mmCIF file of C-alpha atoms in Angstrom:
data_model
loop_
_atom_site.group_PDB
_atom_site.id
_atom_site.type_symbol
_atom_site.label_atom_id
_atom_site.label_comp_id
_atom_site.label_asym_id
_atom_site.label_seq_id
_atom_site.Cartn_x
_atom_site.Cartn_y
_atom_site.Cartn_z
ATOM 1 C CA UNK A 1 -0.112 -0.123 0.062
ATOM 2 C CA UNK A 2 1.484 3.460 -0.877
ATOM 3 C CA UNK A 3 2.360 5.611 2.697
ATOM 4 C CA UNK A 4 2.467 9.510 1.451
ATOM 5 C CA UNK A 5 6.005 10.444 2.433
ATOM 6 C CA UNK A 6 6.545 13.968 1.511
ATOM 7 C CA UNK A 7 4.427 16.553 -0.266
ATOM 8 C CA UNK A 8 4.474 20.156 -1.206
ATOM 9 C CA UNK A 9 1.518 22.386 -1.842
ATOM 10 C CA UNK A 10 1.005 24.863 -4.762
ATOM 11 C CA UNK A 11 -2.239 26.468 -5.480
ATOM 12 C CA UNK A 12 -3.908 29.456 -7.848
ATOM 13 C CA UNK A 13 -6.007 32.196 -6.455
ATOM 14 C CA UNK A 14 -7.571 32.953 -10.104
ATOM 15 C CA UNK A 15 -8.632 29.632 -10.995
ATOM 16 C CA UNK A 16 -9.163 28.647 -7.164
ATOM 17 C CA UNK A 17 -7.349 25.086 -7.420
ATOM 18 C CA UNK A 18 -4.529 23.721 -5.065
ATOM 19 C CA UNK A 19 -1.961 21.566 -6.401
ATOM 20 C CA UNK A 20 -0.867 18.675 -4.001
ATOM 21 C CA UNK A 21 2.603 17.459 -5.376
ATOM 22 C CA UNK A 22 3.165 14.038 -3.184
ATOM 23 C CA UNK A 23 5.807 11.427 -2.873
ATOM 24 C CA UNK A 24 4.975 7.857 -1.513
ATOM 25 C CA UNK A 25 6.874 4.635 -0.446
ATOM 26 C CA UNK A 26 5.655 0.985 0.077
ATOM 27 C CA UNK A 27 4.705 0.337 3.462
ATOM 28 C CA UNK A 28 5.331 -3.307 2.796
ATOM 29 C CA UNK A 29 9.209 -2.934 1.615
ATOM 30 C CA UNK A 30 10.735 -3.466 4.959
ATOM 31 C CA UNK A 31 9.018 -7.374 5.363
ATOM 32 C CA UNK A 32 11.495 -9.800 4.288
ATOM 33 C CA UNK A 33 10.569 -11.661 1.064
ATOM 34 C CA UNK A 34 7.765 -9.188 0.197
ATOM 35 C CA UNK A 35 8.021 -7.939 -3.546
ATOM 36 C CA UNK A 36 8.938 -3.952 -3.315
ATOM 37 C CA UNK A 37 6.388 -1.616 -5.255
ATOM 38 C CA UNK A 38 7.664 1.692 -6.546
ATOM 39 C CA UNK A 39 4.967 3.969 -6.841
ATOM 40 C CA UNK A 40 5.366 7.243 -8.684
ATOM 41 C CA UNK A 41 5.350 10.634 -7.581
ATOM 42 C CA UNK A 42 1.908 12.380 -8.313
ATOM 43 C CA UNK A 43 0.534 15.668 -8.500
ATOM 44 C CA UNK A 44 -3.084 15.912 -7.684
ATOM 45 C CA UNK A 45 -5.583 19.061 -8.806
ATOM 46 C CA UNK A 46 -8.052 19.965 -6.434
ATOM 47 C CA UNK A 47 -10.692 22.602 -6.693
ATOM 48 C CA UNK A 48 -10.811 24.918 -3.704
ATOM 49 C CA UNK A 49 -14.264 23.025 -2.512
ATOM 50 C CA UNK A 50 -12.658 19.805 -2.833
ATOM 51 C CA UNK A 51 -9.569 21.129 -0.914
ATOM 52 C CA UNK A 52 -11.781 22.343 1.961
ATOM 53 C CA UNK A 53 -13.696 19.001 2.280
ATOM 54 C CA UNK A 54 -10.215 17.194 2.033
ATOM 55 C CA UNK A 55 -9.025 19.597 4.910
ATOM 56 C CA UNK A 56 -12.136 18.943 7.213
ATOM 57 C CA UNK A 57 -12.399 14.929 6.795
ATOM 58 C CA UNK A 58 -8.529 14.922 7.417
ATOM 59 C CA UNK A 59 -9.053 17.109 10.609
ATOM 60 C CA UNK A 60 -11.959 14.847 11.829
ATOM 61 C CA UNK A 61 -9.677 11.610 11.333
ATOM 62 C CA UNK A 62 -6.796 13.097 13.384
ATOM 63 C CA UNK A 63 -9.386 14.083 15.995
ATOM 64 C CA UNK A 64 -10.825 10.748 16.004
ATOM 65 C CA UNK A 65 -7.402 9.109 16.381
ATOM 66 C CA UNK A 66 -6.588 11.490 19.334
ATOM 67 C CA UNK A 67 -9.683 10.636 20.947
ATOM 68 C CA UNK A 68 -8.902 6.505 20.602
ATOM 69 C CA UNK A 69 -11.718 6.344 18.488
ATOM 70 C CA UNK A 70 -11.293 3.558 15.640
ATOM 71 C CA UNK A 71 -13.063 3.961 12.012
ATOM 72 C CA UNK A 72 -16.049 1.665 11.911
ATOM 73 C CA UNK A 73 -14.622 -0.206 9.063
ATOM 74 C CA UNK A 74 -11.631 -1.125 11.306
ATOM 75 C CA UNK A 75 -11.919 -4.831 12.990
ATOM 76 C CA UNK A 76 -9.339 -6.202 15.115
ATOM 77 C CA UNK A 77 -9.581 -9.897 15.428
ATOM 78 C CA UNK A 78 -8.789 -11.571 18.813
#
């Protein structure tokens, strides 16, 4: 699974777009005998509205993590 390891942000006020320049690494690369995958860098264009929605959802996720609340789709096996 790709993990975001670095990013940079640029934007255009005229068009109200945010550009996310992202670098990724393979989270499984440190597992012995697991085939490593190279993930290309990506630049993603978001409208202002999409950027605001993403910011809101990321903030909510971090708040839940801080509160110790797991996402409903995460299941742990005993």
